[in-house]
RNA sequence: GGCCCGUUCGUCUAGGGGUUAGGACAGGAGAUUUUCAUUCUUCAAACAGGGGUUCGAUUCCCCUACGGGCUACCA
């Protein structure tokens, strides 16, 4: 590390949907970068051609956009260190691998996959390392002549790092503190594959160096291979420019244990991906938070507090607040089980705090998908304001507001018919007439009129209030009934009383 | 198996050598409400175990247990 401008990167491989944990890694990178006035780079790690999935890169980009976590440099927007797809940088990695071979820190290995498999079968806990590399076919065990012959014949080969003996390699993780490894126990990882592509190990080091990355945040699953990366930084002569590392804790299954996977989502009924992901090959649709009805602000908020807090009791944070308050040192070391109930709570909080104006476009889409055409934006805003407190997920807006746009499709007759009386019919007929003539159409006035009339007719308020609600709404739910009537308007309210009366007395 | 990382209420977590171990979600009870939700009040709920160190450990150290990750020419 040095005092140059902060540069971080998120480096996903385009192999499928974007997992919760991935978004959280993006988020932490992003927050750190923005807080330090730094640069957030998106780099695509597509060195495994066999796992490449069409559309996955665009999907990742869409997720980032939805979350509002925009990359300063990426394959799409470009940047001074382009290209940002490792497959397009293929040519450059070999040089570094060869340099390591020349220095004696790496070597050619000619073993075929079948030979390796055989060896693993023969020897329990086989590790391609100092214990066994002499038994394999590589430029350490073979004579120089044999190696040259193989190379001249273009024999398929990989380049492996040569792990040193009896060394201790350690580093200071920003989250975990000192972590150390014994090099005798780490194997000779492949650096360059037979197809000429680098493995993650080589690519991450070369690209982090070339792209001047100052801080590298990644999931805890990478911790065991950290010594390989550290050694590469050292052997390539870049030790003093190595980024500071932070290994983020994993997000675990809510029940049992283990890393959260998309299977858990399907099993337990909640999304794991940021947005819907459709796998063209398996025709399988994996649901996403966005489509389920999460606000990106809520999604970001819940992810941020999964493993991090600012030391106060604050739980709701805007992106700007997160940028201001985030600190990598306050990230927890232990993995966190994902709690969907709490996730929904965050969303409900965010909906409550959002303005009708900001919610309107989303609600409009939801309603239109259900066949409701919204013609009056002002009316929509008022509707949103009266119901948003009872919405948890965006689609709830439909269930909570459809009656504002159309006469109830059906009534909860069980709630009214058994207790219906002629006196109630008289009451509502009179109410209708009174409402028709009402000079003021506001909640307080309507309520006063309603109560006075009920009293006059000798009816208990409660006995007519619920039927009135069902006349307007269709069911036993919704905000205060006179707020509904006010919004609905004089004509529509009177109309609904008449319509419902027919159904109730049939 | 080996290596690495971890362990405070059911869950997310705050705290930190002497505290009534705090908050949030979920759960219970109650208030408000004509429904439902919101809101408010309230209850229950935790320092994995064993050794040290110490006047005193949940907090520091060690061990054990448990959990997780990695152990591919995948990332």
JSON list of C-alpha atoms in Angstrom, two decimals, chain A residues 31-257:
[
{"chain": "A", "resi": 31, "resn": "UNK", "atom": "CA", "xyz": [-18.73, 2.39, 0.21]},
{"chain": "A", "resi": 32, "resn": "UNK", "atom": "CA", "xyz": [-15.04, 2.24, 0.88]},
{"chain": "A", "resi": 33, "resn": "UNK", "atom": "CA", "xyz": [-14.18, 3.75, -2.49]},
{"chain": "A", "resi": 34, "resn": "UNK", "atom": "CA", "xyz": [-16.69, 6.58, -2.24]},
{"chain": "A", "resi": 35, "resn": "UNK", "atom": "CA", "xyz": [-15.74, 7.36, 1.33]},
{"chain": "A", "resi": 36, "resn": "UNK", "atom": "CA", "xyz": [-12.15, 7.81, 0.27]},
{"chain": "A", "resi": 37, "resn": "UNK", "atom": "CA", "xyz": [-12.96, 9.62, -2.92]},
{"chain": "A", "resi": 38, "resn": "UNK", "atom": "CA", "xyz": [-11.61, 6.61, -4.69]},
{"chain": "A", "resi": 39, "resn": "UNK", "atom": "CA", "xyz": [-12.43, 4.60, -7.75]},
{"chain": "A", "resi": 40, "resn": "UNK", "atom": "CA", "xyz": [-14.65, 1.54, -7.94]},
{"chain": "A", "resi": 41, "resn": "UNK", "atom": "CA", "xyz": [-13.70, -0.83, -10.73]},
{"chain": "A", "resi": 42, "resn": "UNK", "atom": "CA", "xyz": [-15.79, -3.65, -12.15]},
{"chain": "A", "resi": 43, "resn": "UNK", "atom": "CA", "xyz": [-13.65, -6.37, -13.65]},
{"chain": "A", "resi": 44, "resn": "UNK", "atom": "CA", "xyz": [-15.06, -9.48, -15.25]},
{"chain": "A", "resi": 45, "resn": "UNK", "atom": "CA", "xyz": [-13.24, -12.67, -14.34]},
{"chain": "A", "resi": 46, "resn": "UNK", "atom": "CA", "xyz": [-14.16, -14.82, -17.28]},
{"chain": "A", "resi": 47, "resn": "UNK", "atom": "CA", "xyz": [-11.07, -16.97, -17.51]},
{"chain": "A", "resi": 48, "resn": "UNK", "atom": "CA", "xyz": [-13.01, -20.20, -17.29]},
{"chain": "A", "resi": 49, "resn": "UNK", "atom": "CA", "xyz": [-14.46, -20.60, -20.74]},
{"chain": "A", "resi": 50, "resn": "UNK", "atom": "CA", "xyz": [-16.28, -23.76, -19.78]},
{"chain": "A", "resi": 51, "resn": "UNK", "atom": "CA", "xyz": [-18.37, -21.95, -17.22]},
{"chain": "A", "resi": 52, "resn": "UNK", "atom": "CA", "xyz": [-19.18, -18.88, -19.23]},
{"chain": "A", "resi": 53, "resn": "UNK", "atom": "CA", "xyz": [-22.89, -18.12, -19.26]},
{"chain": "A", "resi": 54, "resn": "UNK", "atom": "CA", "xyz": [-24.47, -15.95, -21.92]},
{"chain": "A", "resi": 55, "resn": "UNK", "atom": "CA", "xyz": [-26.11, -12.88, -20.48]},
{"chain": "A", "resi": 56, "resn": "UNK", "atom": "CA", "xyz": [-24.59, -13.17, -17.03]},
{"chain": "A", "resi": 57, "resn": "UNK", "atom": "CA", "xyz": [-22.34, -10.15, -17.45]},
{"chain": "A", "resi": 58, "resn": "UNK", "atom": "CA", "xyz": [-25.19, -7.92, -18.55]},
{"chain": "A", "resi": 59, "resn": "UNK", "atom": "CA", "xyz": [-27.25, -9.27, -15.66]},
{"chain": "A", "resi": 60, "resn": "UNK", "atom": "CA", "xyz": [-24.55, -8.36, -13.14]},
{"chain": "A", "resi": 61, "resn": "UNK", "atom": "CA", "xyz": [-24.44, -4.90, -14.60]},
{"chain": "A", "resi": 62, "resn": "UNK", "atom": "CA", "xyz": [-28.19, -4.54, -14.36]},
{"chain": "A", "resi": 63, "resn": "UNK", "atom": "CA", "xyz": [-28.07, -5.59, -10.72]},
{"chain": "A", "resi": 64, "resn": "UNK", "atom": "CA", "xyz": [-25.45, -2.99, -9.94]},
{"chain": "A", "resi": 65, "resn": "UNK", "atom": "CA", "xyz": [-27.51, -0.36, -11.69]},
{"chain": "A", "resi": 66, "resn": "UNK", "atom": "CA", "xyz": [-30.62, -1.35, -9.81]},
{"chain": "A", "resi": 67, "resn": "UNK", "atom": "CA", "xyz": [-28.76, -1.05, -6.54]},
{"chain": "A", "resi": 68, "resn": "UNK", "atom": "CA", "xyz": [-27.31, 2.27, -7.55]},
{"chain": "A", "resi": 69, "resn": "UNK", "atom": "CA", "xyz": [-23.76, 1.02, -7.18]},
{"chain": "A", "resi": 70, "resn": "UNK", "atom": "CA", "xyz": [-22.23, 2.30, -10.36]},
{"chain": "A", "resi": 71, "resn": "UNK", "atom": "CA", "xyz": [-18.73, 1.37, -11.39]},
{"chain": "A", "resi": 72, "resn": "UNK", "atom": "CA", "xyz": [-16.33, 4.12, -12.31]},
{"chain": "A", "resi": 73, "resn": "UNK", "atom": "CA", "xyz": [-14.44, 1.79, -14.61]},
{"chain": "A", "resi": 74, "resn": "UNK", "atom": "CA", "xyz": [-15.89, -1.32, -16.23]},
{"chain": "A", "resi": 75, "resn": "UNK", "atom": "CA", "xyz": [-16.11, -3.18, -19.53]},
{"chain": "A", "resi": 76, "resn": "UNK", "atom": "CA", "xyz": [-19.06, -0.96, -20.42]},
{"chain": "A", "resi": 77, "resn": "UNK", "atom": "CA", "xyz": [-17.86, 2.49, -19.46]},
{"chain": "A", "resi": 78, "resn": "UNK", "atom": "CA", "xyz": [-14.22, 1.69, -20.11]},
{"chain": "A", "resi": 79, "resn": "UNK", "atom": "CA", "xyz": [-11.37, 3.38, -18.28]},
{"chain": "A", "resi": 80, "resn": "UNK", "atom": "CA", "xyz": [-7.64, 3.90, -18.31]},
{"chain": "A", "resi": 81, "resn": "UNK", "atom": "CA", "xyz": [-6.88, 0.24, -17.59]},
{"chain": "A", "resi": 82, "resn": "UNK", "atom": "CA", "xyz": [-9.04, -1.39, -20.25]},
{"chain": "A", "resi": 83, "resn": "UNK", "atom": "CA", "xyz": [-9.83, -4.01, -21.17]},
{"chain": "A", "resi": 84, "resn": "UNK", "atom": "CA", "xyz": [-11.74, -5.03, -18.06]},
{"chain": "A", "resi": 85, "resn": "UNK", "atom": "CA", "xyz": [-12.60, -8.52, -19.17]},
{"chain": "A", "resi": 86, "resn": "UNK", "atom": "CA", "xyz": [-9.86, -10.99, -18.37]},
{"chain": "A", "resi": 87, "resn": "UNK", "atom": "CA", "xyz": [-10.58, -13.06, -21.46]},
{"chain": "A", "resi": 88, "resn": "UNK", "atom": "CA", "xyz": [-9.59, -9.97, -23.46]},
{"chain": "A", "resi": 89, "resn": "UNK", "atom": "CA", "xyz": [-6.37, -9.67, -21.48]},
{"chain": "A", "resi": 90, "resn": "UNK", "atom": "CA", "xyz": [-5.37, -13.27, -22.08]},
{"chain": "A", "resi": 91, "resn": "UNK", "atom": "CA", "xyz": [-2.18, -12.47, -23.96]},
{"chain": "A", "resi": 92, "resn": "UNK", "atom": "CA", "xyz": [-0.68, -10.55, -21.10]},
{"chain": "A", "resi": 93, "resn": "UNK", "atom": "CA", "xyz": [-0.69, -13.17, -18.38]},
{"chain": "A", "resi": 94, "resn": "UNK", "atom": "CA", "xyz": [1.70, -15.64, -19.99]},
{"chain": "A", "resi": 95, "resn": "UNK", "atom": "CA", "xyz": [4.57, -13.20, -19.78]},
{"chain": "A", "resi": 96, "resn": "UNK", "atom": "CA", "xyz": [4.30, -13.02, -16.01]},
{"chain": "A", "resi": 97, "resn": "UNK", "atom": "CA", "xyz": [3.99, -16.76, -15.63]},
{"chain": "A", "resi": 98, "resn": "UNK", "atom": "CA", "xyz": [7.08, -17.26, -17.77]},
{"chain": "A", "resi": 99, "resn": "UNK", "atom": "CA", "xyz": [8.91, -14.69, -15.72]},
{"chain": "A", "resi": 100, "resn": "UNK", "atom": "CA", "xyz": [8.20, -16.73, -12.62]},
{"chain": "A", "resi": 101, "resn": "UNK", "atom": "CA", "xyz": [9.44, -19.87, -14.34]},
{"chain": "A", "resi": 102, "resn": "UNK", "atom": "CA", "xyz": [12.64, -18.10, -15.35]},
{"chain": "A", "resi": 103, "resn": "UNK", "atom": "CA", "xyz": [13.13, -17.01, -11.75]},
{"chain": "A", "resi": 104, "resn": "UNK", "atom": "CA", "xyz": [12.56, -20.51, -10.47]},
{"chain": "A", "resi": 105, "resn": "UNK", "atom": "CA", "xyz": [9.37, -19.64, -8.63]},
{"chain": "A", "resi": 106, "resn": "UNK", "atom": "CA", "xyz": [7.18, -21.58, -11.02]},
{"chain": "A", "resi": 107, "resn": "UNK", "atom": "CA", "xyz": [7.53, -24.53, -13.37]},
{"chain": "A", "resi": 108, "resn": "UNK", "atom": "CA", "xyz": [5.97, -26.30, -16.31]},
{"chain": "A", "resi": 109, "resn": "UNK", "atom": "CA", "xyz": [3.83, -29.33, -15.56]},
{"chain": "A", "resi": 110, "resn": "UNK", "atom": "CA", "xyz": [2.83, -31.78, -18.24]},
{"chain": "A", "resi": 111, "resn": "UNK", "atom": "CA", "xyz": [0.59, -34.10, -16.27]},
{"chain": "A", "resi": 112, "resn": "UNK", "atom": "CA", "xyz": [-2.69, -34.83, -17.95]},
{"chain": "A", "resi": 113, "resn": "UNK", "atom": "CA", "xyz": [-5.96, -34.51, -16.07]},
{"chain": "A", "resi": 114, "resn": "UNK", "atom": "CA", "xyz": [-6.21, -38.29, -16.16]},
{"chain": "A", "resi": 115, "resn": "UNK", "atom": "CA", "xyz": [-2.79, -38.70, -14.59]},
{"chain": "A", "resi": 116, "resn": "UNK", "atom": "CA", "xyz": [-3.68, -36.26, -11.85]},
{"chain": "A", "resi": 117, "resn": "UNK", "atom": "CA", "xyz": [-6.90, -38.05, -11.16]},
{"chain": "A", "resi": 118, "resn": "UNK", "atom": "CA", "xyz": [-5.05, -41.34, -10.97]},
{"chain": "A", "resi": 119, "resn": "UNK", "atom": "CA", "xyz": [-2.54, -39.89, -8.54]},
{"chain": "A", "resi": 120, "resn": "UNK", "atom": "CA", "xyz": [-5.27, -38.53, -6.33]},
{"chain": "A", "resi": 121, "resn": "UNK", "atom": "CA", "xyz": [-6.83, -41.93, -6.25]},
{"chain": "A", "resi": 122, "resn": "UNK", "atom": "CA", "xyz": [-3.57, -43.66, -5.34]},
{"chain": "A", "resi": 123, "resn": "UNK", "atom": "CA", "xyz": [-2.45, -41.27, -2.67]},
{"chain": "A", "resi": 124, "resn": "UNK", "atom": "CA", "xyz": [-4.81, -40.18, 0.06]},
{"chain": "A", "resi": 125, "resn": "UNK", "atom": "CA", "xyz": [-4.79, -36.43, 0.59]},
{"chain": "A", "resi": 126, "resn": "UNK", "atom": "CA", "xyz": [-2.63, -35.95, -2.46]},
{"chain": "A", "resi": 127, "resn": "UNK", "atom": "CA", "xyz": [-1.21, -32.47, -2.79]},
{"chain": "A", "resi": 128, "resn": "UNK", "atom": "CA", "xyz": [0.72, -31.34, -5.83]},
{"chain": "A", "resi": 129, "resn": "UNK", "atom": "CA", "xyz": [3.53, -29.83, -3.82]},
{"chain": "A", "resi": 130, "resn": "UNK", "atom": "CA", "xyz": [6.92, -30.47, -2.40]},
{"chain": "A", "resi": 131, "resn": "UNK", "atom": "CA", "xyz": [5.97, -33.94, -1.20]},
{"chain": "A", "resi": 132, "resn": "UNK", "atom": "CA", "xyz": [4.99, -35.23, -4.59]},
{"chain": "A", "resi": 133, "resn": "UNK", "atom": "CA", "xyz": [6.09, -32.89, -7.34]},
{"chain": "A", "resi": 134, "resn": "UNK", "atom": "CA", "xyz": [9.12, -35.01, -8.02]},
{"chain": "A", "resi": 135, "resn": "UNK", "atom": "CA", "xyz": [6.93, -37.95, -8.83]},
{"chain": "A", "resi": 136, "resn": "UNK", "atom": "CA", "xyz": [5.08, -35.94, -11.45]},
{"chain": "A", "resi": 137, "resn": "UNK", "atom": "CA", "xyz": [6.00, -34.90, -14.96]},
{"chain": "A", "resi": 138, "resn": "UNK", "atom": "CA", "xyz": [7.24, -31.35, -14.77]},
{"chain": "A", "resi": 139, "resn": "UNK", "atom": "CA", "xyz": [10.25, -29.18, -15.37]},
{"chain": "A", "resi": 140, "resn": "UNK", "atom": "CA", "xyz": [11.55, -29.96, -11.91]},
{"chain": "A", "resi": 141, "resn": "UNK", "atom": "CA", "xyz": [11.43, -33.74, -12.15]},
{"chain": "A", "resi": 142, "resn": "UNK", "atom": "CA", "xyz": [12.26, -34.02, -15.85]},
{"chain": "A", "resi": 143, "resn": "UNK", "atom": "CA", "xyz": [15.62, -33.31, -17.43]},
{"chain": "A", "resi": 144, "resn": "UNK", "atom": "CA", "xyz": [16.15, -30.08, -19.26]},
{"chain": "A", "resi": 145, "resn": "UNK", "atom": "CA", "xyz": [16.32, -31.96, -22.52]},
{"chain": "A", "resi": 146, "resn": "UNK", "atom": "CA", "xyz": [13.05, -33.75, -21.90]},
{"chain": "A", "resi": 147, "resn": "UNK", "atom": "CA", "xyz": [11.36, -30.51, -21.04]},
{"chain": "A", "resi": 148, "resn": "UNK", "atom": "CA", "xyz": [12.66, -28.78, -24.15]},
{"chain": "A", "resi": 149, "resn": "UNK", "atom": "CA", "xyz": [11.50, -31.65, -26.31]},
{"chain": "A", "resi": 150, "resn": "UNK", "atom": "CA", "xyz": [8.03, -31.53, -24.82]},
{"chain": "A", "resi": 151, "resn": "UNK", "atom": "CA", "xyz": [7.86, -27.77, -25.17]},
{"chain": "A", "resi": 152, "resn": "UNK", "atom": "CA", "xyz": [9.06, -27.90, -28.77]},
{"chain": "A", "resi": 153, "resn": "UNK", "atom": "CA", "xyz": [6.40, -30.49, -29.52]},
{"chain": "A", "resi": 154, "resn": "UNK", "atom": "CA", "xyz": [3.83, -28.13, -28.04]},
{"chain": "A", "resi": 155, "resn": "UNK", "atom": "CA", "xyz": [2.86, -30.70, -25.47]},
{"chain": "A", "resi": 156, "resn": "UNK", "atom": "CA", "xyz": [-0.08, -29.41, -23.41]},
{"chain": "A", "resi": 157, "resn": "UNK", "atom": "CA", "xyz": [1.16, -28.03, -20.14]},
{"chain": "A", "resi": 158, "resn": "UNK", "atom": "CA", "xyz": [0.32, -25.74, -17.28]},
{"chain": "A", "resi": 159, "resn": "UNK", "atom": "CA", "xyz": [2.50, -23.49, -15.20]},
{"chain": "A", "resi": 160, "resn": "UNK", "atom": "CA", "xyz": [2.47, -24.07, -11.45]},
{"chain": "A", "resi": 161, "resn": "UNK", "atom": "CA", "xyz": [3.78, -21.94, -8.66]},
{"chain": "A", "resi": 162, "resn": "UNK", "atom": "CA", "xyz": [6.58, -23.61, -6.71]},
{"chain": "A", "resi": 163, "resn": "UNK", "atom": "CA", "xyz": [5.71, -23.23, -3.06]},
{"chain": "A", "resi": 164, "resn": "UNK", "atom": "CA", "xyz": [8.82, -22.61, -0.98]},
{"chain": "A", "resi": 165, "resn": "UNK", "atom": "CA", "xyz": [9.80, -24.88, 1.89]},
{"chain": "A", "resi": 166, "resn": "UNK", "atom": "CA", "xyz": [9.63, -23.99, 5.54]},
{"chain": "A", "resi": 167, "resn": "UNK", "atom": "CA", "xyz": [8.43, -20.47, 5.19]},
{"chain": "A", "resi": 168, "resn": "UNK", "atom": "CA", "xyz": [5.81, -18.65, 7.10]},
{"chain": "A", "resi": 169, "resn": "UNK", "atom": "CA", "xyz": [3.81, -16.17, 5.22]},
{"chain": "A", "resi": 170, "resn": "UNK", "atom": "CA", "xyz": [1.52, -13.80, 6.97]},
{"chain": "A", "resi": 171, "resn": "UNK", "atom": "CA", "xyz": [-0.40, -10.62, 6.38]},
{"chain": "A", "resi": 172, "resn": "UNK", "atom": "CA", "xyz": [-2.64, -8.26, 8.22]},
{"chain": "A", "resi": 173, "resn": "UNK", "atom": "CA", "xyz": [-6.26, -8.57, 7.22]},
{"chain": "A", "resi": 174, "resn": "UNK", "atom": "CA", "xyz": [-8.29, -5.42, 7.78]},
{"chain": "A", "resi": 175, "resn": "UNK", "atom": "CA", "xyz": [-11.06, -7.47, 9.35]},
{"chain": "A", "resi": 176, "resn": "UNK", "atom": "CA", "xyz": [-9.25, -10.39, 10.92]},
{"chain": "A", "resi": 177, "resn": "UNK", "atom": "CA", "xyz": [-5.92, -9.01, 11.93]},
{"chain": "A", "resi": 178, "resn": "UNK", "atom": "CA", "xyz": [-2.86, -11.19, 11.51]},
{"chain": "A", "resi": 179, "resn": "UNK", "atom": "CA", "xyz": [-3.30, -14.37, 9.53]},
{"chain": "A", "resi": 180, "resn": "UNK", "atom": "CA", "xyz": [-0.43, -16.72, 8.83]},
{"chain": "A", "resi": 181, "resn": "UNK", "atom": "CA", "xyz": [0.27, -19.81, 6.81]},
{"chain": "A", "resi": 182, "resn": "UNK", "atom": "CA", "xyz": [2.93, -22.48, 6.62]},
{"chain": "A", "resi": 183, "resn": "UNK", "atom": "CA", "xyz": [4.10, -22.77, 3.02]},
{"chain": "A", "resi": 184, "resn": "UNK", "atom": "CA", "xyz": [4.78, -26.49, 3.47]},
{"chain": "A", "resi": 185, "resn": "UNK", "atom": "CA", "xyz": [1.06, -27.03, 3.67]},
{"chain": "A", "resi": 186, "resn": "UNK", "atom": "CA", "xyz": [0.05, -25.11, 0.59]},
{"chain": "A", "resi": 187, "resn": "UNK", "atom": "CA", "xyz": [0.10, -26.87, -2.78]},
{"chain": "A", "resi": 188, "resn": "UNK", "atom": "CA", "xyz": [1.59, -25.79, -6.08]},
{"chain": "A", "resi": 189, "resn": "UNK", "atom": "CA", "xyz": [-1.44, -24.09, -7.56]},
{"chain": "A", "resi": 190, "resn": "UNK", "atom": "CA", "xyz": [-1.84, -23.86, -11.29]},
{"chain": "A", "resi": 191, "resn": "UNK", "atom": "CA", "xyz": [-1.16, -20.34, -12.50]},
{"chain": "A", "resi": 192, "resn": "UNK", "atom": "CA", "xyz": [-1.58, -20.72, -16.22]},
{"chain": "A", "resi": 193, "resn": "UNK", "atom": "CA", "xyz": [-3.89, -23.33, -17.68]},
{"chain": "A", "resi": 194, "resn": "UNK", "atom": "CA", "xyz": [-3.19, -25.50, -20.70]},
{"chain": "A", "resi": 195, "resn": "UNK", "atom": "CA", "xyz": [-5.45, -23.30, -22.81]},
{"chain": "A", "resi": 196, "resn": "UNK", "atom": "CA", "xyz": [-3.27, -20.33, -22.04]},
{"chain": "A", "resi": 197, "resn": "UNK", "atom": "CA", "xyz": [-5.78, -18.70, -19.75]},
{"chain": "A", "resi": 198, "resn": "UNK", "atom": "CA", "xyz": [-4.63, -17.70, -16.30]},
{"chain": "A", "resi": 199, "resn": "UNK", "atom": "CA", "xyz": [-6.31, -19.15, -13.26]},
{"chain": "A", "resi": 200, "resn": "UNK", "atom": "CA", "xyz": [-7.86, -16.81, -10.75]},
{"chain": "A", "resi": 201, "resn": "UNK", "atom": "CA", "xyz": [-4.66, -16.88, -8.73]},
{"chain": "A", "resi": 202, "resn": "UNK", "atom": "CA", "xyz": [-2.48, -15.39, -11.41]},
{"chain": "A", "resi": 203, "resn": "UNK", "atom": "CA", "xyz": [-5.10, -13.14, -12.93]},
{"chain": "A", "resi": 204, "resn": "UNK", "atom": "CA", "xyz": [-6.14, -11.53, -9.67]},
{"chain": "A", "resi": 205, "resn": "UNK", "atom": "CA", "xyz": [-2.59, -10.60, -8.80]},
{"chain": "A", "resi": 206, "resn": "UNK", "atom": "CA", "xyz": [-1.56, -9.39, -12.24]},
{"chain": "A", "resi": 207, "resn": "UNK", "atom": "CA", "xyz": [-4.72, -7.37, -12.74]},
{"chain": "A", "resi": 208, "resn": "UNK", "atom": "CA", "xyz": [-4.79, -5.92, -9.27]},
{"chain": "A", "resi": 209, "resn": "UNK", "atom": "CA", "xyz": [-1.24, -4.77, -9.88]},
{"chain": "A", "resi": 210, "resn": "UNK", "atom": "CA", "xyz": [-1.83, -3.46, -13.36]},
{"chain": "A", "resi": 211, "resn": "UNK", "atom": "CA", "xyz": [-5.03, -1.75, -12.33]},
{"chain": "A", "resi": 212, "resn": "UNK", "atom": "CA", "xyz": [-3.35, -0.22, -9.29]},
{"chain": "A", "resi": 213, "resn": "UNK", "atom": "CA", "xyz": [-5.80, -1.68, -6.83]},
{"chain": "A", "resi": 214, "resn": "UNK", "atom": "CA", "xyz": [-5.08, -0.41, -3.33]},
{"chain": "A", "resi": 215, "resn": "UNK", "atom": "CA", "xyz": [-7.59, -2.42, -1.28]},
{"chain": "A", "resi": 216, "resn": "UNK", "atom": "CA", "xyz": [-8.86, -5.89, -2.09]},
{"chain": "A", "resi": 217, "resn": "UNK", "atom": "CA", "xyz": [-12.10, -7.04, -0.49]},
{"chain": "A", "resi": 218, "resn": "UNK", "atom": "CA", "xyz": [-13.41, -10.51, -1.18]},
{"chain": "A", "resi": 219, "resn": "UNK", "atom": "CA", "xyz": [-15.29, -13.36, 0.50]},
{"chain": "A", "resi": 220, "resn": "UNK", "atom": "CA", "xyz": [-13.76, -15.42, 3.25]},
{"chain": "A", "resi": 221, "resn": "UNK", "atom": "CA", "xyz": [-13.68, -18.44, 0.97]},
{"chain": "A", "resi": 222, "resn": "UNK", "atom": "CA", "xyz": [-10.54, -16.92, -0.55]},
{"chain": "A", "resi": 223, "resn": "UNK", "atom": "CA", "xyz": [-8.58, -16.88, 2.66]},
{"chain": "A", "resi": 224, "resn": "UNK", "atom": "CA", "xyz": [-6.94, -20.28, 2.14]},
{"chain": "A", "resi": 225, "resn": "UNK", "atom": "CA", "xyz": [-5.48, -19.25, -1.18]},
{"chain": "A", "resi": 226, "resn": "UNK", "atom": "CA", "xyz": [-4.19, -15.94, 0.13]},
{"chain": "A", "resi": 227, "resn": "UNK", "atom": "CA", "xyz": [-0.64, -17.30, 0.63]},
{"chain": "A", "resi": 228, "resn": "UNK", "atom": "CA", "xyz": [-0.42, -18.07, -3.08]},
{"chain": "A", "resi": 229, "resn": "UNK", "atom": "CA", "xyz": [-1.42, -14.53, -3.92]},
{"chain": "A", "resi": 230, "resn": "UNK", "atom": "CA", "xyz": [0.95, -13.06, -1.36]},
{"chain": "A", "resi": 231, "resn": "UNK", "atom": "CA", "xyz": [3.85, -15.05, -2.79]},
{"chain": "A", "resi": 232, "resn": "UNK", "atom": "CA", "xyz": [2.99, -13.96, -6.29]},
{"chain": "A", "resi": 233, "resn": "UNK", "atom": "CA", "xyz": [3.08, -10.31, -5.24]},
{"chain": "A", "resi": 234, "resn": "UNK", "atom": "CA", "xyz": [6.44, -10.96, -3.71]},
{"chain": "A", "resi": 235, "resn": "UNK", "atom": "CA", "xyz": [7.96, -12.99, -6.57]},
{"chain": "A", "resi": 236, "resn": "UNK", "atom": "CA", "xyz": [6.74, -10.58, -9.21]},
{"chain": "A", "resi": 237, "resn": "UNK", "atom": "CA", "xyz": [8.52, -7.83, -7.33]},
{"chain": "A", "resi": 238, "resn": "UNK", "atom": "CA", "xyz": [5.44, -5.85, -6.42]},
{"chain": "A", "resi": 239, "resn": "UNK", "atom": "CA", "xyz": [5.35, -6.49, -2.70]},
{"chain": "A", "resi": 240, "resn": "UNK", "atom": "CA", "xyz": [5.34, -2.84, -1.71]},
{"chain": "A", "resi": 241, "resn": "UNK", "atom": "CA", "xyz": [2.40, -2.20, -3.98]},
{"chain": "A", "resi": 242, "resn": "UNK", "atom": "CA", "xyz": [0.26, -5.05, -2.76]},
{"chain": "A", "resi": 243, "resn": "UNK", "atom": "CA", "xyz": [-3.27, -4.00, -1.83]},
{"chain": "A", "resi": 244, "resn": "UNK", "atom": "CA", "xyz": [-4.50, -4.22, 1.73]},
{"chain": "A", "resi": 245, "resn": "UNK", "atom": "CA", "xyz": [-6.69, -7.26, 2.13]},
{"chain": "A", "resi": 246, "resn": "UNK", "atom": "CA", "xyz": [-10.04, -7.73, 3.78]},
{"chain": "A", "resi": 247, "resn": "UNK", "atom": "CA", "xyz": [-11.80, -11.07, 3.78]},
{"chain": "A", "resi": 248, "resn": "UNK", "atom": "CA", "xyz": [-15.51, -10.63, 4.33]},
{"chain": "A", "resi": 249, "resn": "UNK", "atom": "CA", "xyz": [-17.51, -13.08, 6.43]},
{"chain": "A", "resi": 250, "resn": "UNK", "atom": "CA", "xyz": [-19.90, -15.33, 4.57]},
{"chain": "A", "resi": 251, "resn": "UNK", "atom": "CA", "xyz": [-23.69, -15.17, 4.53]},
{"chain": "A", "resi": 252, "resn": "UNK", "atom": "CA", "xyz": [-25.05, -18.40, 5.92]},
{"chain": "A", "resi": 253, "resn": "UNK", "atom": "CA", "xyz": [-28.24, -20.43, 5.58]},
{"chain": "A", "resi": 254, "resn": "UNK", "atom": "CA", "xyz": [-30.95, -19.32, 8.04]},
{"chain": "A", "resi": 255, "resn": "UNK", "atom": "CA", "xyz": [-31.47, -22.89, 9.20]},
{"chain": "A", "resi": 256, "resn": "UNK", "atom": "CA", "xyz": [-28.72, -25.37, 9.74]},
{"chain": "A", "resi": 257, "resn": "UNK", "atom": "CA", "xyz": [-25.36, -24.22, 8.56]}
]
